Short mmCIF file of C-alpha atoms in Angstrom, two decimals:
data_model
loop_
_atom_site.label_atom_id
_atom_site.label_comp_id
_atom_site.label_asym_id
_atom_site.label_seq_id
_atom_site.Cartn_x
_atom_site.Cartn_y
_atom_site.Cartn_z
CA MET M 30 0.00 0.00 0.00
CA HIS M 31 1.47 3.31 -1.00
CA PRO M 32 1.50 6.22 1.45
CA ARG M 33 -0.85 9.12 0.69
CA PHE M 34 1.61 11.97 1.03
CA PRO M 35 3.08 13.16 -2.29
CA SER M 36 1.18 16.45 -1.79
CA PRO M 37 2.96 19.31 0.08
CA LEU M 38 3.89 18.11 3.54
CA LEU M 39 5.07 20.44 6.28
CA HIS M 40 7.27 19.61 9.23
CA ALA M 41 7.47 23.07 10.74
CA ALA M 42 8.46 22.03 14.22
CA LEU M 43 11.93 21.77 15.67
CA LEU M 44 13.80 19.85 18.32
CA ALA M 45 14.11 20.90 21.94
CA ALA M 46 16.77 19.36 24.15
CA LEU M 47 16.28 17.78 27.56
CA LEU M 48 12.79 18.52 28.70
CA PRO M 49 12.77 19.69 32.34
CA ALA M 50 10.91 16.61 33.57
CA ALA M 51 12.78 14.19 31.37
CA HIS M 52 15.97 12.29 31.98
CA ALA M 53 19.20 13.34 30.22
CA GLY M 54 19.19 12.28 26.61
CA GLU M 55 15.45 12.62 26.03
CA PHE M 56 14.40 14.80 23.13
CA VAL M 57 11.12 16.06 21.76
CA TYR M 58 10.13 16.70 18.12
CA GLN M 59 6.93 18.65 17.53
CA GLY M 60 5.67 18.91 13.99
CA GLN M 61 2.84 19.51 11.58
CA LEU M 62 1.65 17.10 8.92
CA ASP M 63 -0.58 17.91 5.94
CA ASP M 64 -2.44 15.31 3.89
CA ARG M 65 -3.29 16.58 0.39
CA GLY M 66 -3.00 20.18 1.45
CA GLN M 67 -5.18 19.83 4.57
CA PRO M 68 -4.12 19.29 8.22
CA ALA M 69 -3.91 15.55 8.77
CA ASN M 70 -6.04 13.73 11.35
CA GLY M 71 -5.72 10.11 12.41
CA ARG M 72 -2.88 7.71 13.18
CA TYR M 73 0.30 7.37 11.14
CA ASP M 74 3.61 5.54 11.41
CA LEU M 75 6.51 7.99 11.73
CA ARG M 76 10.26 7.46 11.51
CA ILE M 77 12.98 9.88 12.57
CA ALA M 78 16.69 9.91 11.72
CA ALA M 79 19.53 12.32 12.57
CA TYR M 80 22.31 13.54 10.24
CA THR M 81 25.39 15.72 10.51
CA ASP M 82 24.06 18.44 8.21
CA GLU M 83 21.13 19.41 5.98
CA LYS M 84 22.24 17.31 2.98
CA SER M 85 24.72 14.66 4.17
CA ALA M 86 23.94 10.94 4.12
CA SER M 87 26.13 10.45 7.21
CA GLY M 88 23.80 9.39 10.01
CA LEU M 89 24.29 10.17 13.70
CA MET M 90 22.02 7.37 14.90
CA ALA M 91 19.93 4.52 13.60
CA PRO M 92 16.42 5.58 12.51
CA ILE M 93 13.78 5.33 15.22
CA GLU M 94 10.25 4.22 14.31
CA PHE M 95 7.07 5.41 16.04
CA PRO M 96 4.07 3.24 15.16
CA SER M 97 0.50 4.57 15.13
CA VAL M 98 1.23 8.14 16.21
CA GLU M 99 -1.90 10.24 16.74
CA VAL M 100 -2.04 13.35 14.54
CA LYS M 101 -4.72 15.88 15.42
CA ASP M 102 -5.38 18.97 13.30
CA GLY M 103 -2.05 18.29 11.62
CA ARG M 104 0.00 18.37 14.86
CA PHE M 105 2.06 15.59 16.36
CA GLU M 106 4.81 15.10 18.94
CA LEU M 107 7.63 12.54 19.14
CA ARG M 108 9.63 11.85 22.29
CA PHE M 109 12.73 9.69 22.12
CA ASP M 110 16.10 8.92 23.66
CA ALA M 111 19.05 9.54 21.38
CA PRO M 112 22.84 9.55 21.75
CA LEU M 113 23.11 13.12 20.43
CA ALA M 114 25.67 15.40 22.00
CA LYS M 115 24.41 18.88 22.86
CA GLU M 116 27.52 20.50 21.49
CA ARG M 117 27.20 18.77 18.12
CA GLU M 118 24.92 20.02 15.35
CA ALA M 119 22.20 17.58 14.27
CA TRP M 120 19.64 17.66 11.45
CA LEU M 121 16.51 15.54 11.73
CA GLU M 122 14.62 13.86 8.90
CA VAL M 123 11.09 12.53 9.32
CA ALA M 124 9.33 9.91 7.17
CA VAL M 125 5.66 8.95 7.30
CA ARG M 126 3.30 6.21 6.13
CA ASP M 127 -0.26 5.11 6.74
CA ALA M 128 -0.40 3.07 9.95
CA GLY M 129 0.58 -0.51 9.13
CA SER M 130 1.67 0.18 5.54
CA ALA M 131 4.95 -1.08 4.11
CA ALA M 132 6.76 1.93 2.60
CA TYR M 133 7.69 5.21 4.23
CA ALA M 134 7.67 8.58 2.38
CA SER M 135 10.25 11.08 3.61
CA LEU M 136 9.01 14.57 4.35
CA PRO M 137 10.95 17.11 2.28
CA GLY M 138 13.75 18.94 4.05
CA ARG M 139 15.40 18.42 7.42
CA SER M 140 14.94 20.33 10.66
CA LYS M 141 17.90 21.59 12.63
CA ALA M 142 17.91 20.43 16.25
CA ILE M 143 17.79 23.35 18.69
CA SER M 144 18.97 23.04 22.26
CA ALA M 145 16.87 25.78 23.83
CA PRO M 146 13.54 26.39 25.59
CA LEU M 147 10.54 26.52 23.30
CA ILE M 148 7.85 29.16 22.89
CA GLY M 149 4.60 27.33 22.19
CA ALA M 150 5.33 24.43 19.89
CA CYS M 151 8.41 25.43 18.00
CA TRP M 152 10.18 28.79 18.38
CA SER M 153 13.17 29.23 20.64
CA ALA M 154 13.29 31.90 23.32
CA THR M 155 16.91 32.55 22.40
CA GLY M 156 16.44 32.87 18.65
CA ASP M 157 16.40 30.46 15.73
CA ALA M 158 18.66 29.73 12.80
CA GLY M 159 17.92 28.03 9.51
CA SER M 160 14.19 28.79 9.60
CA ASN M 161 12.16 28.99 6.41
CA PRO M 162 9.38 31.63 6.49
CA THR M 163 7.21 29.57 4.15
CA THR M 164 6.96 26.79 6.70
CA HIS M 165 8.23 28.23 10.03
CA PHE M 166 6.05 30.90 11.61
CA LEU M 167 4.25 32.02 14.74
CA GLY M 168 0.50 32.05 14.27
CA THR M 169 -2.60 30.02 13.56
CA THR M 170 -3.37 27.73 10.65
CA ASP M 171 -7.14 27.94 10.97
CA ALA M 172 -9.54 30.91 11.01
CA GLN M 173 -8.92 31.68 14.68
CA PRO M 174 -7.29 34.96 15.83
CA LEU M 175 -3.76 35.14 17.20
CA VAL M 176 -3.53 36.68 20.68
CA LEU M 177 -0.39 37.85 22.52
CA ARG M 178 -0.62 38.57 26.23
CA THR M 179 1.33 40.57 28.78
CA ALA M 180 0.67 40.02 32.49
CA ASN M 181 -1.74 37.37 31.21
CA VAL M 182 -3.95 40.06 29.61
CA GLN M 183 -4.51 40.49 25.88
CA SER M 184 -2.17 43.14 24.46
CA LEU M 185 -2.33 42.26 20.76
CA ARG M 186 -5.01 40.48 18.77
CA ILE M 187 -4.83 39.70 15.05
CA GLU M 188 -8.08 38.58 13.46
CA PRO M 189 -8.37 37.16 9.92
CA SER M 190 -11.15 38.55 7.73
CA SER M 191 -14.05 36.36 6.70
CA ILE M 192 -13.72 37.62 3.12
CA LEU M 193 -11.45 35.27 1.18
CA SER M 194 -9.40 35.40 -2.00
CA GLY M 195 -8.10 32.11 -3.32
CA GLY M 196 -9.36 30.50 -0.12
CA LEU M 197 -7.28 32.83 2.11
CA PRO M 198 -8.32 35.89 4.16
CA ILE M 199 -7.82 39.12 2.20
CA THR M 200 -6.79 41.13 5.26
CA ALA M 201 -6.76 41.14 9.06
CA ASN M 202 -7.80 43.32 11.97
CA VAL M 203 -4.90 44.34 14.22
CA ILE M 204 -6.00 45.36 17.71
CA ALA M 205 -3.34 46.44 20.19
CA GLY M 206 -3.41 48.28 23.48
CA SER M 207 -6.14 47.78 26.05
CA LYS M 208 -7.91 44.44 26.22
CA SER M 209 -11.12 46.49 25.97
CA ASN M 210 -10.34 47.86 22.49
CA TYR M 211 -12.48 46.26 19.82
CA THR M 212 -13.92 46.31 16.33
CA GLU M 213 -17.60 45.94 15.53
CA VAL M 214 -18.83 42.59 14.21
CA ALA M 215 -17.95 41.90 10.54
CA VAL M 216 -15.51 44.82 10.30
CA ARG M 217 -12.36 43.98 8.31
CA GLY M 218 -9.02 45.68 7.71
CA ALA M 219 -9.22 47.64 10.97
CA THR M 220 -6.23 48.88 12.96
CA ILE M 221 -6.07 49.97 16.59
CA ALA M 222 -2.42 50.67 17.28
CA GLY M 223 -2.68 51.15 21.03
CA GLY M 224 -4.15 53.12 23.90
CA GLY M 225 -7.65 52.68 25.24
CA VAL M 226 -8.89 51.67 28.68
CA PRO M 227 -12.11 50.07 29.93
CA PHE M 228 -15.14 52.36 30.21
CA GLY M 229 -15.25 54.28 33.46
CA ASP M 230 -12.69 55.99 35.68
CA ASN M 231 -9.92 53.41 35.62
CA ASP M 232 -6.89 55.64 35.02
CA PRO M 233 -6.09 57.59 38.19
CA ASP M 234 -5.08 60.70 36.21
CA PHE M 235 -8.12 61.02 33.94
CA LEU M 236 -11.91 60.76 33.97
CA ASN M 237 -14.53 59.07 31.79
CA GLU M 238 -12.08 56.97 29.81
CA GLY M 239 -13.06 54.29 27.34
CA PRO M 240 -11.74 51.83 24.78
CA ASN M 241 -10.70 52.70 21.25
CA ARG M 242 -13.10 51.31 18.64
CA VAL M 243 -13.36 50.81 14.89
CA ALA M 244 -16.91 50.48 13.59
CA ASP M 245 -16.41 50.38 9.80
CA HIS M 246 -14.10 48.64 7.35
CA TYR M 247 -10.47 49.76 7.16
CA GLY M 248 -10.84 52.28 9.96
CA THR M 249 -7.84 53.29 12.07
CA VAL M 250 -7.32 54.53 15.62
CA GLY M 251 -3.70 55.35 16.38
CA GLY M 252 -3.95 55.67 20.15
CA GLY M 253 -5.35 57.81 22.95
CA ASN M 254 -8.56 56.65 24.56
CA ASN M 255 -12.29 56.59 23.93
CA ASN M 256 -11.84 57.27 20.21
CA LEU M 257 -14.08 55.97 17.42
CA ALA M 258 -13.37 55.49 13.70
CA GLY M 259 -16.55 54.88 11.72
CA ASP M 260 -20.06 55.11 13.08
CA LEU M 261 -22.31 52.71 14.94
CA LEU M 262 -25.18 52.99 12.46
CA GLY M 263 -25.92 51.50 9.05
CA THR M 264 -23.55 48.93 7.57
CA ALA M 265 -19.91 48.26 8.32
CA GLY M 266 -18.93 49.81 4.98
CA ASP M 267 -20.86 53.09 4.77
CA ARG M 268 -18.30 55.00 6.88
CA ALA M 269 -15.16 53.11 5.84
CA PHE M 270 -11.56 54.44 5.86
CA ALA M 271 -12.10 56.78 8.81
CA THR M 272 -9.07 57.71 10.96
CA VAL M 273 -8.51 59.05 14.46
CA ALA M 274 -4.80 59.57 15.05
CA GLY M 275 -5.07 60.01 18.80
CA GLY M 276 -6.33 62.23 21.57
CA ALA M 277 -9.45 61.55 23.59
CA TYR M 278 -13.19 61.34 22.91
CA ASN M 279 -12.68 61.97 19.20
CA ASN M 280 -15.00 60.61 16.51
CA ALA M 281 -14.29 60.29 12.79
CA THR M 282 -17.74 59.19 11.66
CA GLY M 283 -17.72 60.27 8.02
CA PHE M 284 -16.52 58.20 5.08
CA ALA M 285 -12.72 58.72 4.84
CA ALA M 286 -12.95 61.40 7.55
CA ALA M 287 -10.07 62.14 9.92
CA VAL M 288 -9.34 63.65 13.33
CA GLY M 289 -5.71 64.41 14.06
CA GLY M 290 -5.92 64.67 17.83
CA GLY M 291 -7.14 66.94 20.60
CA GLU M 292 -10.33 66.07 22.44
CA ILE M 293 -14.07 65.93 21.86
CA ASN M 294 -13.65 66.60 18.15
CA ARG M 295 -15.84 65.16 15.40
CA ALA M 296 -15.35 64.80 11.65
CA SER M 297 -18.75 63.66 10.44
CA GLY M 298 -18.71 64.75 6.80
CA GLU M 299 -17.29 62.66 3.96
CA GLY M 300 -13.58 63.42 3.70
CA ALA M 301 -13.90 65.96 6.51
CA MET M 302 -10.91 66.87 8.69
CA VAL M 303 -10.43 68.17 12.23
CA SER M 304 -6.77 68.83 12.96
CA GLY M 305 -7.05 69.08 16.72
CA GLY M 306 -8.11 71.47 19.44
CA ARG M 307 -11.21 70.93 21.53
CA GLY M 308 -14.87 70.59 20.69
CA ASN M 309 -14.46 71.24 16.97
CA THR M 310 -16.67 69.79 14.23
CA ALA M 311 -16.25 69.38 10.46
CA SER M 312 -19.71 68.18 9.52
CA HIS M 313 -19.99 68.56 5.76
CA SER M 314 -18.14 66.90 2.92
CA MET M 315 -14.52 68.03 2.49
CA SER M 316 -14.86 70.59 5.28
CA THR M 317 -12.01 71.50 7.65
CA ALA M 318 -11.87 72.63 11.25
CA ALA M 319 -8.23 73.54 11.65
CA GLY M 320 -8.16 73.61 15.41
CA GLY M 321 -8.90 76.01 18.23
CA LEU M 322 -12.03 75.82 20.35
CA TYR M 323 -15.65 74.98 19.48
CA ASN M 324 -15.49 75.81 15.79
CA CYS M 325 -17.94 74.54 13.18
CA ALA M 326 -17.17 73.87 9.51
CA GLY M 327 -20.74 73.07 8.60
CA GLY M 328 -20.82 73.88 4.90
CA LEU M 329 -19.53 71.96 1.91
CA VAL M 330 -15.73 72.60 1.48
CA SER M 331 -15.91 75.17 4.30
CA PHE M 332 -13.19 76.15 6.79
CA ALA M 333 -13.39 77.22 10.43
CA ALA M 334 -10.67 78.00 12.97
CA GLY M 335 -9.95 80.04 16.07
CA HIS M 336 -12.63 80.43 18.75
CA LEU M 337 -16.35 79.98 18.12
CA ALA M 338 -16.09 80.45 14.35
CA LYS M 339 -19.25 78.98 12.83
CA VAL M 340 -19.99 78.19 9.19
CA ARG M 341 -23.68 77.39 9.01
CA VAL M 342 -24.67 73.80 8.39
CA GLY M 343 -27.02 72.48 5.71
CA SER M 344 -29.59 69.72 5.60
CA ALA M 345 -26.93 67.38 4.13
CA SER M 346 -24.40 68.08 6.91
CA GLY M 347 -23.37 65.26 9.20
CA ASN M 348 -23.65 64.90 12.96
CA ALA M 349 -23.25 68.25 14.69
CA GLY M 350 -20.93 67.43 17.56
CA PHE M 351 -20.01 70.17 20.03
CA GLY M 352 -18.74 72.68 17.45
CA CYS M 353 -21.89 72.77 15.33
CA ASP M 354 -24.36 72.12 18.13
CA GLY M 355 -27.06 74.79 17.99
CA VAL M 356 -25.79 76.42 14.79
CA ALA M 357 -28.70 77.44 12.55
CA THR M 358 -29.06 75.81 9.14
CA SER M 359 -28.59 77.89 6.02
CA GLY M 360 -31.73 76.64 4.32
CA ASP M 361 -29.63 74.83 1.71
CA ALA M 362 -28.41 71.23 1.63
CA ASN M 363 -24.78 72.37 1.31
CA GLY M 364 -24.90 74.89 4.14
CA ASP M 365 -22.74 78.00 3.67
CA GLU M 366 -20.52 76.17 1.22
CA GLY M 367 -17.09 77.51 0.36
CA THR M 368 -17.06 79.88 3.35
CA PHE M 369 -13.92 80.61 5.37
CA ALA M 370 -14.39 81.77 8.97
CA TRP M 371 -11.74 82.68 11.51
CA ALA M 372 -12.56 84.19 14.87
CA ASP M 373 -10.45 85.72 17.62
CA SER M 374 -10.70 84.95 21.33
CA GLN M 375 -13.90 86.86 22.02
CA VAL M 376 -16.50 84.78 23.82
CA ALA M 377 -19.26 85.08 21.23
CA ASN M 378 -20.28 83.05 18.23
CA PHE M 379 -19.05 84.40 14.88
CA VAL M 380 -21.53 82.95 12.39
CA SER M 381 -21.50 83.06 8.61
CA THR M 382 -24.44 84.57 6.71
CA GLY M 383 -24.05 83.02 3.27
CA PRO M 384 -21.99 80.83 0.95
CA ASN M 385 -18.49 81.62 -0.38
CA GLN M 386 -17.69 84.24 2.25
CA PHE M 387 -14.28 85.12 3.68
CA LEU M 388 -14.93 86.14 7.27
CA ILE M 389 -12.45 87.34 9.89
CA ARG M 390 -13.21 88.60 13.38
CA ALA M 391 -10.17 90.35 14.80
CA GLN M 392 -10.85 92.83 17.60
CA GLY M 393 -7.29 94.09 17.43
CA GLY M 394 -7.57 94.84 13.70
CA VAL M 395 -6.61 93.18 10.45
CA ALA M 396 -3.30 94.16 8.86
CA ILE M 397 -1.85 93.47 5.41
CA ASN M 398 1.91 93.86 4.81
CA THR M 399 2.40 95.06 8.38
CA ASN M 400 2.21 93.56 11.84
CA ALA M 401 1.11 96.84 13.45
CA PRO M 402 -2.55 97.56 12.69
CA GLU M 403 -3.76 101.08 13.45
CA VAL M 404 -5.50 101.38 16.81
CA GLY M 405 -9.24 101.37 16.30
CA ALA M 406 -8.99 100.50 12.61
CA ALA M 407 -10.68 97.37 11.30
CA LEU M 408 -8.19 97.12 8.40
CA THR M 409 -4.68 98.46 7.95
CA VAL M 410 -2.94 98.14 4.61
CA ALA M 411 0.76 98.96 4.23
CA GLY M 412 1.22 99.82 0.58
CA ASN M 413 -1.12 100.64 -2.27
CA ALA M 414 -4.62 99.23 -2.49
CA VAL M 415 -5.98 98.87 -6.01
CA VAL M 416 -9.60 98.40 -7.00
CA GLN M 417 -9.62 97.09 -10.53
CA SER M 418 -12.23 98.24 -13.02
CA PRO M 419 -15.02 97.42 -13.13
CA GLY M 420 -15.21 97.71 -9.38
CA ALA M 421 -16.27 99.87 -6.50
CA LEU M 422 -15.11 100.85 -3.04
CA SER M 423 -17.94 101.36 -0.61
CA PHE M 424 -17.71 102.82 2.86
CA GLY M 425 -19.77 104.71 5.42
CA SER M 426 -23.54 104.50 5.78
CA ALA M 427 -26.56 105.55 3.78
CA THR M 428 -26.50 109.06 5.31
CA ARG M 429 -22.79 109.69 5.82
CA GLN M 430 -19.69 108.65 3.94
CA MET M 431 -16.26 109.93 4.95
CA LEU M 432 -12.83 109.23 3.50
CA ASN M 433 -9.99 110.40 5.76
CA LEU M 434 -6.83 111.62 4.08
CA PHE M 435 -3.54 111.85 5.98
CA GLY M 436 -5.07 110.98 9.33
CA THR M 437 -8.25 112.65 10.54
CA SER M 438 -7.32 116.28 9.89
CA TYR M 439 -8.06 116.10 6.17
CA GLY M 440 -10.85 114.35 4.38
CA ILE M 441 -13.64 114.37 1.88
CA GLY M 442 -17.16 113.19 2.41
CA VAL M 443 -20.89 113.42 1.83
CA GLN M 444 -23.42 113.99 4.56
CA SER M 445 -27.13 114.64 4.08
CA ASP M 446 -26.63 115.06 0.33
CA THR M 447 -23.95 117.75 0.91
CA GLN M 448 -20.37 117.27 -0.22
CA TYR M 449 -17.73 118.77 2.03
CA PHE M 450 -13.98 118.90 2.57
CA ARG M 451 -12.08 118.94 5.86
#
């Protein structure tokens, strides 16, 4: 009867010397056996021989046979006494046959004997030599996640996706940091690089902490705590590719949205961006809240920065968050699209009034080509100001217009339909 093993057979386990509970001279060989490309199960006859190197025919001992060895999920273990000196290099060759058959089939390649403690089933705690990455690896061979622990608590979890290509997972979720960090069910391609703590007041230096979470495909949380990439509504793909780099209590809930850091920030529009700061919101598509405090970029491709700068939202804007909370809608789906708003430190909302505006609130004055605005002047220009034709320069009110020349001592103006010079 011919053995059934011409298909690829793996023997990705190595030798460990002198088990702690064993007598001197006892060795252990732990391996993996595949039958026609699948992990073998059942009983097989195994034979092991030792050689001086990877290719030589010079044997170090007579072959040892192991009848009817149980193989479960492809794994097996051989224990044997052998006259192998620790200081001498040895290469082991394994052959296999169906239990009770006549002819053995040698497994391809030889394994170098390693005299060192083992991690799990094969890898040495002091390093390995002669390993082959196609057959020697740390990990799982089924669809189960790989978990690494520190202090007996999960610190890294790698989960294969359920979506396959050529029978293999197309990607994996990588979840590091707190054991409480997680991805929503069915999410794939997610990354949580670290940080996070259980919900509650667990860190003595902070309050209201929580885990880092990814709720949609290919989302990323770099670190910090209580951050969310993706949203908890709809499908796992409608808010994919969201990123929170770090900080605390930040949400990137729009498709391909991003929050750089800070705290209590939200990017809820598609492709929206909040750089940092506190309490800022970019709620419409391609909007940006550059930082600062409680700013709202609520219109399509709008921009808000500083303190309490508000670009009005539209009916198609995303979740308000703190920055846009209470901001009136513009009456249009796109909000005040294309509007730029920057506000100084005054404690009052500075709200846009229409689309495509360029709005600046600067109590100390705005200056161009100088860093010394005139006291009391809204705008100081150092150099010539040109109004191209067709164009107009409007100033004053409906009843009084005044243009000062050379300070306030000279000027020209109109008041109550009368032109005068000063």
